[in-house]
PDB file of C-alpha atoms in Angstrom:
ATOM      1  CA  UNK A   1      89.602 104.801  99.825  1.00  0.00           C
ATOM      2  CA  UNK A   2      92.148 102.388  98.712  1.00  0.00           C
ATOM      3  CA  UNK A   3      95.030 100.504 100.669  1.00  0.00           C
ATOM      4  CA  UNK A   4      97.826  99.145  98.682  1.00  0.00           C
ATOM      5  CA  UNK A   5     100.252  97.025  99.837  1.00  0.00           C
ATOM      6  CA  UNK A   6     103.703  96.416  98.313  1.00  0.00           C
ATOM      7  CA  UNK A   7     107.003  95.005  98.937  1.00  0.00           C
ATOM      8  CA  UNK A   8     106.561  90.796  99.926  1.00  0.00           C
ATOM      9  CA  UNK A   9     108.278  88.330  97.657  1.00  0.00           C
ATOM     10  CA  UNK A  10     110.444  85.245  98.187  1.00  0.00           C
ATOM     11  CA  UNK A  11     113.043  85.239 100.471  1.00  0.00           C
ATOM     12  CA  UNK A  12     115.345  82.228 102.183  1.00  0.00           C
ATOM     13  CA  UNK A  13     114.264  81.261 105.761  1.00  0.00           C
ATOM     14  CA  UNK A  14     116.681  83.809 108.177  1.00  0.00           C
ATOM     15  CA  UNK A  15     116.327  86.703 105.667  1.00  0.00           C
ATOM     16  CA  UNK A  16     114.423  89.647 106.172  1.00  0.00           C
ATOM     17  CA  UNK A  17     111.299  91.468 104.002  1.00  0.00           C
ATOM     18  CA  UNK A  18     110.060  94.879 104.885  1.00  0.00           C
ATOM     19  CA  UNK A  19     105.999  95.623 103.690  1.00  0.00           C
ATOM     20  CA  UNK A  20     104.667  99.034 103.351  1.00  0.00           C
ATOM     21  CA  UNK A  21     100.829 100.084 102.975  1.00  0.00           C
ATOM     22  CA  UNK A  22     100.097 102.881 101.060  1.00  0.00           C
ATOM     23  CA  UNK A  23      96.038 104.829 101.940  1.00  0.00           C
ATOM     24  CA  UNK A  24      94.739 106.846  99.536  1.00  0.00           C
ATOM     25  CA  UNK A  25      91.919 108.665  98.810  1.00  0.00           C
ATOM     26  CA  UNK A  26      89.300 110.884 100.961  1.00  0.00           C
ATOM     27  CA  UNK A  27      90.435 110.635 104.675  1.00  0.00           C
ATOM     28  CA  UNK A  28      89.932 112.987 107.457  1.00  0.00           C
ATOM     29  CA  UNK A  29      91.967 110.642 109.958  1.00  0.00           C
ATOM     30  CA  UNK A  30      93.266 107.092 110.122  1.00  0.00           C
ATOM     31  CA  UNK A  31      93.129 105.455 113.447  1.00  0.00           C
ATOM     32  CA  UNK A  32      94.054 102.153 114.467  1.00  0.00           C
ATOM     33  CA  UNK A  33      96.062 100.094 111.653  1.00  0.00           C
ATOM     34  CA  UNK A  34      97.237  96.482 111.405  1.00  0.00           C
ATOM     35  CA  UNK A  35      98.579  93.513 109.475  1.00  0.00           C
ATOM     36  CA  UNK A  36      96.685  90.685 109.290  1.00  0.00           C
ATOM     37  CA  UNK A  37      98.171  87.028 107.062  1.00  0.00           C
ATOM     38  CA  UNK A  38      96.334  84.251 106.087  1.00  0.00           C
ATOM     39  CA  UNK A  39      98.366  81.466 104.865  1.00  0.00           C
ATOM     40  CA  UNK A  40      96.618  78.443 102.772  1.00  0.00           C
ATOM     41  CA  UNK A  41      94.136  76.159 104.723  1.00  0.00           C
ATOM     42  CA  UNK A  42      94.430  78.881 107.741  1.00  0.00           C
ATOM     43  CA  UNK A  43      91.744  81.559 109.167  1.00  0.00           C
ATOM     44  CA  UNK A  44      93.153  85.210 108.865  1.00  0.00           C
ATOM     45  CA  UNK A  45      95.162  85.788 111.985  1.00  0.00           C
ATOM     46  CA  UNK A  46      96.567  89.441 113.415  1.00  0.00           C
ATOM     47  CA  UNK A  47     100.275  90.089 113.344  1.00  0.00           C
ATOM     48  CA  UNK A  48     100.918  93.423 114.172  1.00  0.00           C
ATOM     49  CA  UNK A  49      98.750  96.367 115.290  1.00  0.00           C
ATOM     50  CA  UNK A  50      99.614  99.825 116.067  1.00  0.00           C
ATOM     51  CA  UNK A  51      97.589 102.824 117.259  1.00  0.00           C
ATOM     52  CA  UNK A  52      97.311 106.203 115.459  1.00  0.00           C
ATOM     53  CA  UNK A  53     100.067 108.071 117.492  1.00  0.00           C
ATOM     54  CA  UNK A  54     102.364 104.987 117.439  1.00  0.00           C
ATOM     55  CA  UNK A  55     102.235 105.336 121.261  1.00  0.00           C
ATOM     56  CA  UNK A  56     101.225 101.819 121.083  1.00  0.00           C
ATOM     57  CA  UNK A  57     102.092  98.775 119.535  1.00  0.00           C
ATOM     58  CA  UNK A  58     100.755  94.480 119.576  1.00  0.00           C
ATOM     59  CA  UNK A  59     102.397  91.552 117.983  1.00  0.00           C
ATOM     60  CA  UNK A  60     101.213  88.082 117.524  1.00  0.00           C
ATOM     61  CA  UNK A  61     103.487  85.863 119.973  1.00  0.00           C
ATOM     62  CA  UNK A  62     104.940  83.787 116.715  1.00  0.00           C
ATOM     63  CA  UNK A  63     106.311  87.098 115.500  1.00  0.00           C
ATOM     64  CA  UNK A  64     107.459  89.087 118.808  1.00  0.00           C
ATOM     65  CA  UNK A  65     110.832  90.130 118.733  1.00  0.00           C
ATOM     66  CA  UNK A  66     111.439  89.473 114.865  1.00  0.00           C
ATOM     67  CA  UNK A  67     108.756  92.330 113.389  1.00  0.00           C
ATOM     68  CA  UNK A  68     108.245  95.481 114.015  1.00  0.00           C
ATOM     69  CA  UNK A  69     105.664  97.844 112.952  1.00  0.00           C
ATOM     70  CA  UNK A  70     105.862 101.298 111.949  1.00  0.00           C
ATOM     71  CA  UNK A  71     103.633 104.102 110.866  1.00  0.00           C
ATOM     72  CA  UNK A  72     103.984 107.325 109.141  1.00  0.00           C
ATOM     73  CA  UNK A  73     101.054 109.454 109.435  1.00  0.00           C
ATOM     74  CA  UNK A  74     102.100 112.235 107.161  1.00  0.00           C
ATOM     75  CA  UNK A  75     102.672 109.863 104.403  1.00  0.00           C
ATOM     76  CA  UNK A  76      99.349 108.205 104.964  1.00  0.00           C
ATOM     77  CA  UNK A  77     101.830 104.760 105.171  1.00  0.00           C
ATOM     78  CA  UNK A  78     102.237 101.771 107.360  1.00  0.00           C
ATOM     79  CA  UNK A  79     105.263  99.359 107.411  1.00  0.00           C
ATOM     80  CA  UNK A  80     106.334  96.375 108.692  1.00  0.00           C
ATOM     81  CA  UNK A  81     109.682  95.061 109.036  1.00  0.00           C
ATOM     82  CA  UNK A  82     110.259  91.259 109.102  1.00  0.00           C
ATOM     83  CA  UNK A  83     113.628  89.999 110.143  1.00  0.00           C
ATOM     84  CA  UNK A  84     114.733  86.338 110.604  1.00  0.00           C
ATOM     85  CA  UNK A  85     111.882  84.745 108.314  1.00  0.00           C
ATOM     86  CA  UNK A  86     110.771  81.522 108.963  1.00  0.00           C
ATOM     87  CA  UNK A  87     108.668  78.851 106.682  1.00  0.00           C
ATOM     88  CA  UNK A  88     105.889  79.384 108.859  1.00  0.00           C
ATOM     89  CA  UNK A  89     105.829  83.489 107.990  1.00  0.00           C
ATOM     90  CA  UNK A  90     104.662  82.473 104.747  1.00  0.00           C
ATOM     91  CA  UNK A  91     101.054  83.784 103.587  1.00  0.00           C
ATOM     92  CA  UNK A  92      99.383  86.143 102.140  1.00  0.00           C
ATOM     93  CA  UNK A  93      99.858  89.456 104.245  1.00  0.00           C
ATOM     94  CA  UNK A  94      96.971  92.408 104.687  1.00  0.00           C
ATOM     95  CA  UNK A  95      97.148  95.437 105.854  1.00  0.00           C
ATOM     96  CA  UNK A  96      94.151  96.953 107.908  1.00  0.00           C
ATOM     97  CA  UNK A  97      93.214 100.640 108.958  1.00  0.00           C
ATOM     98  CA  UNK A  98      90.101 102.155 110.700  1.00  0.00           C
ATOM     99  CA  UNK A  99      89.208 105.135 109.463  1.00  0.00           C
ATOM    100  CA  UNK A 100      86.993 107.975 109.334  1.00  0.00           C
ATOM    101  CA  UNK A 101      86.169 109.425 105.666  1.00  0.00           C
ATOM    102  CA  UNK A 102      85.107 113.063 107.174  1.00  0.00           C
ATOM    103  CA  UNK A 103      84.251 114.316 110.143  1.00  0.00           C
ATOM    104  CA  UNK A 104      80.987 113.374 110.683  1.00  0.00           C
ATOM    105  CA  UNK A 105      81.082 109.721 109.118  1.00  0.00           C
ATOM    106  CA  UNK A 106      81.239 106.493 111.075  1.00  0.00           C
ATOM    107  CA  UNK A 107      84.829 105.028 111.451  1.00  0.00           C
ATOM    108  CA  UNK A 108      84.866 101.617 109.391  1.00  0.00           C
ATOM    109  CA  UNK A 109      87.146  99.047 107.970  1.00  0.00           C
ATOM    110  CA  UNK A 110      89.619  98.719 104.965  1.00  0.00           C
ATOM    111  CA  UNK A 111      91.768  96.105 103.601  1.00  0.00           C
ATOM    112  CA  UNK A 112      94.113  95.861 101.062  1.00  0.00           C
ATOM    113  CA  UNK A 113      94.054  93.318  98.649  1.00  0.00           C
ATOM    114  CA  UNK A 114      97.057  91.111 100.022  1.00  0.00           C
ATOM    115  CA  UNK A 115     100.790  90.941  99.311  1.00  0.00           C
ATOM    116  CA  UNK A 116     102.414  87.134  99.143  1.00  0.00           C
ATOM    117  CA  UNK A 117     105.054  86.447 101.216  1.00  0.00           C
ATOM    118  CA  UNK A 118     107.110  83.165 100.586  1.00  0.00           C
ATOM    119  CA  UNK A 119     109.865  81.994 103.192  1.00  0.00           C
ATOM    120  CA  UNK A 120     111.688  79.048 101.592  1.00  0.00           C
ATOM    121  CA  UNK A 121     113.588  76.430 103.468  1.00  0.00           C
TER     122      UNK A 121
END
């Protein structure tokens, strides 16, 4: 199972990035996903989560109202939209998914390996 994550860069504070998260590889479902950023000197924190029928969505309060998550389960692909960046959005970004291999395995963990996002001043 692999997670890839694409699409951070640099961008001017009051810009706007969208992130997408690609899973591959043998899945028989994908539950709950998230992003998670960890920006130097900082612990890993949550941004966004979002359940496996998108019925259901949570943001970190620094980001309410300026992200929004999305999924698309027939693509196997999570996004995330960021809108009116600020300095402080800038860290390293992961995305998350719990997931079941096949039908009888346990559901566990993945990450991605991290996408840098840099919001200038």
């Amino acid at each position: 199972v692999q997670l890839v994550e694409s699409g951070g860069g640099l961008v001017q504070a009051g810009g706007s990035l969208s992130l997408s998260c690609v899973v591959s590889g043998s899945i028989f479902s994908i539950n709950a996903m998230g992003w998670y950023r960890q920006a130097p000197g900082k612990q890993r924190e949550l941004v966004a989560a979002i359940t496996s029928g998108s019925d259901s969505t949570n943001y970190a309060d620094s980001v309410k109202g300026r992200f929004t998550i999305s999924r698309d389960n027939a693509k196997n692909t999570m996004y995330l939209q960021m809108s009116s960046l600020k300095p402080e959005d800038t860290a390293v970004y992961y995305c998350h998914a719990n997931l079941l291999r096949g039908q009888y395995y346990k559901a566990t963990n993945y990450w991605g390996q991290g996408t840098q996002v840099t919001v200038s001043s």
